[in-house]
Amino acid sequence: MEGARTSTISHPEIQTPSTITFPNTQQVSSNPPRQPSKMKLNTLIPFLASAALTQAQYFTLMSVRSASPIHFGQITASGERLYINRNTASYCPEQVGDACPAGNITTFAGGSGSLSMGVIVPGGQQVYIDPVCGAVGYTQAHSAAMPQGAIIGRWNVGLGDPYGYLSRDGGLLACPAADGEGGYQVFGQVEGVVLSEECLGFTAFAINATGPGAWQYT
């Protein structure tokens, strides 16, 4: 994508669907991260789930750009990056069992200033924008590590019934995924970062969710 000119972002007129449905997703497992002991988890799970539900407003995100491949696309978590129309990747410790959410839907929390993933794992997972390439990513569970200079603010969510909007200073773009796995990857506009002319600016619909979508996203 180096050397390409930045496309002017325009948002065609949005046609709101009468009903909103998401494509089926599959939970994708990965190598299990190191987790707390079974006894500790069994003690903490009810408290963590209750605290999560009372302290945050959860929502899913859908990309909207009329007459494009990303119109009404589901924004999902995979490989510590955000994509459109890709399977959600999540993990649940074996000892947690049925206390885990299904893990096949990507939810978010916050959106007033900062944005987080909608998870139960202690410490949460922070959403950020990589200042070097503009990719929207999220931290690994049990770690606050981010690229130096990572951008975590400038988010604004307005929830409604049945949907609202998530916006960010500079806007959001969807670029064809470069890893060969299909779909589009989500990027933020960052000063000095030049993205491909194939990237599409889009509006992000925020749809209310009932709670966290996963123990953690991978």
mmCIF file of C-alpha atoms in Angstrom:
data_model
loop_
_atom_site.group_PDB
_atom_site.id
_atom_site.type_symbol
_atom_site.label_atom_id
_atom_site.label_comp_id
_atom_site.label_asym_id
_atom_site.label_seq_id
_atom_site.Cartn_x
_atom_site.Cartn_y
_atom_site.Cartn_z
ATOM 1 C CA MET A 1 0.000 0.000 0.000
ATOM 2 C CA GLU A 2 3.035 2.240 0.164
ATOM 3 C CA GLY A 3 3.193 5.057 -2.353
ATOM 4 C CA ALA A 4 -0.547 5.108 -3.032
ATOM 5 C CA ARG A 5 -2.498 8.310 -2.764
ATOM 6 C CA THR A 6 -5.060 8.801 -0.036
ATOM 7 C CA SER A 7 -8.591 8.607 -1.361
ATOM 8 C CA THR A 8 -11.095 11.285 -0.491
ATOM 9 C CA ILE A 9 -13.574 9.720 1.892
ATOM 10 C CA SER A 10 -17.214 10.206 1.044
ATOM 11 C CA HIS A 11 -20.232 8.652 2.655
ATOM 12 C CA PRO A 12 -23.009 7.904 0.154
ATOM 13 C CA GLU A 13 -26.573 8.248 1.304
ATOM 14 C CA ILE A 14 -27.351 5.559 3.858
ATOM 15 C CA GLN A 15 -30.431 3.411 3.400
ATOM 16 C CA THR A 16 -31.432 2.107 6.802
ATOM 17 C CA PRO A 17 -32.639 -1.504 6.823
ATOM 18 C CA SER A 18 -36.004 -2.266 8.379
ATOM 19 C CA THR A 19 -34.445 -5.211 10.150
ATOM 20 C CA ILE A 20 -30.821 -5.878 10.999
ATOM 21 C CA THR A 21 -29.349 -9.355 10.746
ATOM 22 C CA PHE A 22 -25.792 -10.513 11.062
ATOM 23 C CA PRO A 23 -24.071 -13.276 9.109
ATOM 24 C CA ASN A 24 -23.340 -16.456 11.017
ATOM 25 C CA THR A 25 -19.942 -16.466 12.625
ATOM 26 C CA GLN A 26 -17.841 -19.210 14.073
ATOM 27 C CA GLN A 27 -15.743 -19.184 17.194
ATOM 28 C CA VAL A 28 -12.075 -19.540 16.279
ATOM 29 C CA SER A 29 -9.791 -21.015 18.890
ATOM 30 C CA SER A 30 -6.136 -20.234 19.385
ATOM 31 C CA ASN A 31 -3.357 -21.403 21.650
ATOM 32 C CA PRO A 32 -4.754 -21.022 25.182
ATOM 33 C CA PRO A 33 -3.221 -18.073 27.048
ATOM 34 C CA ARG A 34 -2.108 -18.609 30.608
ATOM 35 C CA GLN A 35 -5.134 -18.323 32.906
ATOM 36 C CA PRO A 36 -5.808 -18.045 36.658
ATOM 37 C CA SER A 37 -6.409 -21.210 38.675
ATOM 38 C CA LYS A 38 -9.766 -22.983 38.566
ATOM 39 C CA MET A 39 -10.565 -22.109 42.171
ATOM 40 C CA LYS A 40 -9.809 -18.454 41.626
ATOM 41 C CA LEU A 41 -11.855 -18.336 38.423
ATOM 42 C CA ASN A 42 -14.841 -20.066 40.000
ATOM 43 C CA THR A 43 -14.803 -17.457 42.745
ATOM 44 C CA LEU A 44 -14.416 -14.499 40.421
ATOM 45 C CA ILE A 45 -16.714 -15.391 37.508
ATOM 46 C CA PRO A 46 -20.067 -14.371 39.066
ATOM 47 C CA PHE A 47 -18.568 -11.107 40.298
ATOM 48 C CA LEU A 48 -16.891 -10.323 36.966
ATOM 49 C CA ALA A 49 -20.006 -11.012 34.929
ATOM 50 C CA SER A 50 -22.191 -8.915 37.245
ATOM 51 C CA ALA A 51 -19.713 -6.034 37.299
ATOM 52 C CA ALA A 52 -19.387 -6.104 33.511
ATOM 53 C CA LEU A 53 -23.132 -5.869 32.985
ATOM 54 C CA THR A 54 -23.609 -2.992 35.440
ATOM 55 C CA GLN A 55 -20.608 -0.872 34.486
ATOM 56 C CA ALA A 56 -20.737 -0.785 30.690
ATOM 57 C CA GLN A 57 -23.063 -0.423 27.740
ATOM 58 C CA TYR A 58 -22.382 -3.087 25.136
ATOM 59 C CA PHE A 59 -22.964 -2.951 21.403
ATOM 60 C CA THR A 60 -22.025 -4.600 18.130
ATOM 61 C CA LEU A 61 -20.818 -2.661 15.082
ATOM 62 C CA MET A 62 -21.935 -2.814 11.477
ATOM 63 C CA SER A 63 -20.272 -1.075 8.522
ATOM 64 C CA VAL A 64 -22.550 0.942 6.254
ATOM 65 C CA ARG A 65 -21.609 2.163 2.785
ATOM 66 C CA SER A 66 -24.230 1.864 0.072
ATOM 67 C CA ALA A 67 -23.413 -0.082 -3.097
ATOM 68 C CA SER A 68 -20.187 -1.524 -1.715
ATOM 69 C CA PRO A 69 -18.932 -4.953 -0.549
ATOM 70 C CA ILE A 70 -18.923 -3.740 3.072
ATOM 71 C CA HIS A 71 -22.524 -2.501 3.184
ATOM 72 C CA PHE A 72 -24.215 -3.974 6.289
ATOM 73 C CA GLY A 73 -21.025 -5.882 7.143
ATOM 74 C CA GLN A 74 -20.344 -7.134 10.672
ATOM 75 C CA ILE A 75 -17.220 -5.704 12.336
ATOM 76 C CA THR A 76 -15.388 -8.539 14.054
ATOM 77 C CA ALA A 77 -12.302 -9.251 16.166
ATOM 78 C CA SER A 78 -9.583 -11.556 14.861
ATOM 79 C CA GLY A 79 -5.846 -11.695 15.494
ATOM 80 C CA GLU A 80 -5.954 -8.536 17.671
ATOM 81 C CA ARG A 81 -7.264 -6.536 14.709
ATOM 82 C CA LEU A 82 -10.746 -5.517 13.523
ATOM 83 C CA TYR A 83 -12.165 -6.799 10.250
ATOM 84 C CA ILE A 84 -15.411 -6.707 8.297
ATOM 85 C CA ASN A 85 -17.142 -9.966 7.371
ATOM 86 C CA ARG A 86 -14.615 -12.266 9.020
ATOM 87 C CA ASN A 87 -15.221 -14.887 11.721
ATOM 88 C CA THR A 88 -14.865 -13.703 15.319
ATOM 89 C CA ALA A 89 -11.847 -15.187 17.124
ATOM 90 C CA SER A 90 -12.304 -15.701 20.863
ATOM 91 C CA TYR A 91 -11.171 -17.874 23.759
ATOM 92 C CA CYS A 92 -12.733 -19.246 26.935
ATOM 93 C CA PRO A 93 -10.750 -21.077 29.656
ATOM 94 C CA GLU A 94 -11.893 -24.674 30.001
ATOM 95 C CA GLN A 95 -12.541 -24.256 33.715
ATOM 96 C CA VAL A 96 -14.989 -21.411 33.095
ATOM 97 C CA GLY A 97 -17.235 -23.629 31.004
ATOM 98 C CA ASP A 98 -20.842 -22.543 30.543
ATOM 99 C CA ALA A 99 -20.209 -19.243 32.345
ATOM 100 C CA CYS A 100 -18.529 -17.932 29.177
ATOM 101 C CA PRO A 101 -20.510 -16.053 26.544
ATOM 102 C CA ALA A 102 -20.841 -17.866 23.211
ATOM 103 C CA GLY A 103 -17.831 -16.048 21.781
ATOM 104 C CA ASN A 104 -19.090 -15.982 18.187
ATOM 105 C CA ILE A 105 -20.161 -12.328 18.157
ATOM 106 C CA THR A 106 -17.867 -9.312 18.588
ATOM 107 C CA THR A 107 -19.130 -6.736 21.065
ATOM 108 C CA PHE A 108 -17.682 -3.441 22.230
ATOM 109 C CA ALA A 109 -17.990 -1.274 25.328
ATOM 110 C CA GLY A 110 -17.477 2.378 26.124
ATOM 111 C CA GLY A 111 -17.123 4.628 23.110
ATOM 112 C CA SER A 112 -17.115 7.958 24.940
ATOM 113 C CA GLY A 113 -13.498 8.966 24.517
ATOM 114 C CA SER A 114 -11.990 5.485 24.654
ATOM 115 C CA LEU A 115 -13.296 2.203 23.279
ATOM 116 C CA SER A 116 -12.904 -1.339 24.628
ATOM 117 C CA MET A 117 -13.809 -4.842 23.585
ATOM 118 C CA GLY A 118 -16.921 -6.300 25.222
ATOM 119 C CA VAL A 119 -15.238 -8.962 27.342
ATOM 120 C CA ILE A 120 -15.276 -10.426 30.872
ATOM 121 C CA VAL A 121 -11.546 -11.163 31.235
ATOM 122 C CA PRO A 122 -10.015 -9.175 34.145
ATOM 123 C CA GLY A 123 -8.332 -6.009 32.890
ATOM 124 C CA GLY A 124 -10.381 -5.934 29.701
ATOM 125 C CA GLN A 125 -9.034 -5.348 26.207
ATOM 126 C CA GLN A 126 -8.411 -1.787 25.005
ATOM 127 C CA VAL A 127 -9.076 -0.727 21.408
ATOM 128 C CA TYR A 128 -6.368 1.430 19.843
ATOM 129 C CA ILE A 129 -5.141 2.709 16.475
ATOM 130 C CA ASP A 130 -1.609 1.873 15.395
ATOM 131 C CA PRO A 131 0.110 5.229 14.704
ATOM 132 C CA VAL A 132 2.424 3.706 12.081
ATOM 133 C CA CYS A 133 -0.085 1.974 9.776
ATOM 134 C CA GLY A 134 -3.489 3.195 11.007
ATOM 135 C CA ALA A 135 -4.821 -0.307 11.739
ATOM 136 C CA VAL A 136 -7.479 -0.562 14.449
ATOM 137 C CA GLY A 137 -6.429 -3.197 16.978
ATOM 138 C CA TYR A 138 -6.995 -4.282 20.569
ATOM 139 C CA THR A 139 -4.723 -5.374 23.383
ATOM 140 C CA GLN A 140 -4.047 -8.980 24.269
ATOM 141 C CA ALA A 141 -5.843 -10.247 27.363
ATOM 142 C CA HIS A 142 -3.890 -9.776 30.622
ATOM 143 C CA SER A 143 -1.660 -7.182 28.957
ATOM 144 C CA ALA A 144 -1.840 -3.421 28.437
ATOM 145 C CA ALA A 145 0.956 -3.483 25.838
ATOM 146 C CA MET A 146 0.315 -1.308 22.765
ATOM 147 C CA PRO A 147 2.525 0.130 20.025
ATOM 148 C CA GLN A 148 4.407 3.249 21.098
ATOM 149 C CA GLY A 149 2.238 6.286 20.429
ATOM 150 C CA ALA A 150 -0.939 4.223 20.040
ATOM 151 C CA ILE A 151 -4.080 6.353 19.707
ATOM 152 C CA ILE A 152 -6.811 5.337 22.159
ATOM 153 C CA GLY A 153 -9.091 8.370 22.309
ATOM 154 C CA ARG A 154 -11.366 10.421 20.022
ATOM 155 C CA TRP A 155 -14.197 7.875 19.936
ATOM 156 C CA ASN A 156 -17.819 8.910 20.275
ATOM 157 C CA VAL A 157 -20.844 6.618 20.468
ATOM 158 C CA GLY A 158 -24.513 7.521 20.416
ATOM 159 C CA LEU A 159 -26.786 4.549 21.029
ATOM 160 C CA GLY A 160 -30.413 4.456 19.974
ATOM 161 C CA ASP A 161 -33.222 2.005 19.323
ATOM 162 C CA PRO A 162 -32.443 -0.225 17.534
ATOM 163 C CA TYR A 163 -29.161 1.367 16.448
ATOM 164 C CA GLY A 164 -26.931 4.402 16.864
ATOM 165 C CA TYR A 165 -23.514 5.426 15.576
ATOM 166 C CA LEU A 166 -19.874 5.075 16.534
ATOM 167 C CA SER A 167 -17.637 7.772 15.123
ATOM 168 C CA ARG A 168 -14.056 8.886 15.459
ATOM 169 C CA ASP A 169 -12.153 12.054 14.624
ATOM 170 C CA GLY A 170 -10.809 11.590 11.107
ATOM 171 C CA GLY A 171 -13.194 8.772 10.244
ATOM 172 C CA LEU A 172 -12.873 5.031 9.643
ATOM 173 C CA LEU A 173 -11.885 3.130 6.521
ATOM 174 C CA ALA A 174 -12.125 -0.454 5.301
ATOM 175 C CA CYS A 175 -9.215 -1.728 3.211
ATOM 176 C CA PRO A 176 -8.993 -5.126 1.486
ATOM 177 C CA ALA A 177 -7.267 -7.470 3.958
ATOM 178 C CA ALA A 178 -3.646 -8.052 2.983
ATOM 179 C CA ASP A 179 -3.237 -11.395 4.773
ATOM 180 C CA GLY A 180 -5.055 -13.469 2.174
ATOM 181 C CA GLU A 181 -7.840 -14.481 4.580
ATOM 182 C CA GLY A 182 -10.533 -12.422 2.884
ATOM 183 C CA GLY A 183 -12.757 -9.583 4.017
ATOM 184 C CA TYR A 184 -11.762 -6.019 4.794
ATOM 185 C CA GLN A 185 -9.575 -4.685 7.589
ATOM 186 C CA VAL A 186 -10.603 -1.610 9.598
ATOM 187 C CA PHE A 187 -8.294 1.415 9.720
ATOM 188 C CA GLY A 188 -8.459 4.875 11.243
ATOM 189 C CA GLN A 189 -7.377 8.034 9.489
ATOM 190 C CA VAL A 190 -3.978 9.009 10.918
ATOM 191 C CA GLU A 191 -2.036 12.074 9.878
ATOM 192 C CA GLY A 192 0.932 11.081 7.716
ATOM 193 C CA VAL A 193 -0.345 7.549 7.001
ATOM 194 C CA VAL A 194 -1.115 6.954 3.317
ATOM 195 C CA LEU A 195 -3.583 4.172 2.565
ATOM 196 C CA SER A 196 -4.600 2.503 -0.673
ATOM 197 C CA GLU A 197 -7.134 4.031 -3.047
ATOM 198 C CA GLU A 198 -9.041 0.753 -2.666
ATOM 199 C CA CYS A 199 -9.942 1.711 0.905
ATOM 200 C CA LEU A 200 -13.542 2.736 1.534
ATOM 201 C CA GLY A 201 -14.771 5.239 4.079
ATOM 202 C CA PHE A 202 -17.800 3.981 6.001
ATOM 203 C CA THR A 203 -20.275 4.777 8.754
ATOM 204 C CA ALA A 204 -20.330 2.467 11.784
ATOM 205 C CA PHE A 205 -23.788 1.583 13.091
ATOM 206 C CA ALA A 206 -23.809 0.682 16.806
ATOM 207 C CA ILE A 207 -26.464 -1.893 17.743
ATOM 208 C CA ASN A 208 -27.319 -2.502 21.397
ATOM 209 C CA ALA A 209 -26.120 -5.810 22.867
ATOM 210 C CA THR A 210 -27.187 -7.484 26.094
ATOM 211 C CA GLY A 211 -23.692 -8.053 27.500
ATOM 212 C CA PRO A 212 -20.103 -9.102 26.797
ATOM 213 C CA GLY A 213 -19.632 -11.193 23.695
ATOM 214 C CA ALA A 214 -16.704 -13.292 24.910
ATOM 215 C CA TRP A 215 -14.424 -14.065 27.802
ATOM 216 C CA GLN A 216 -11.659 -12.592 25.647
ATOM 217 C CA TYR A 217 -10.952 -11.963 21.982
ATOM 218 C CA THR A 218 -7.817 -13.370 20.375
#
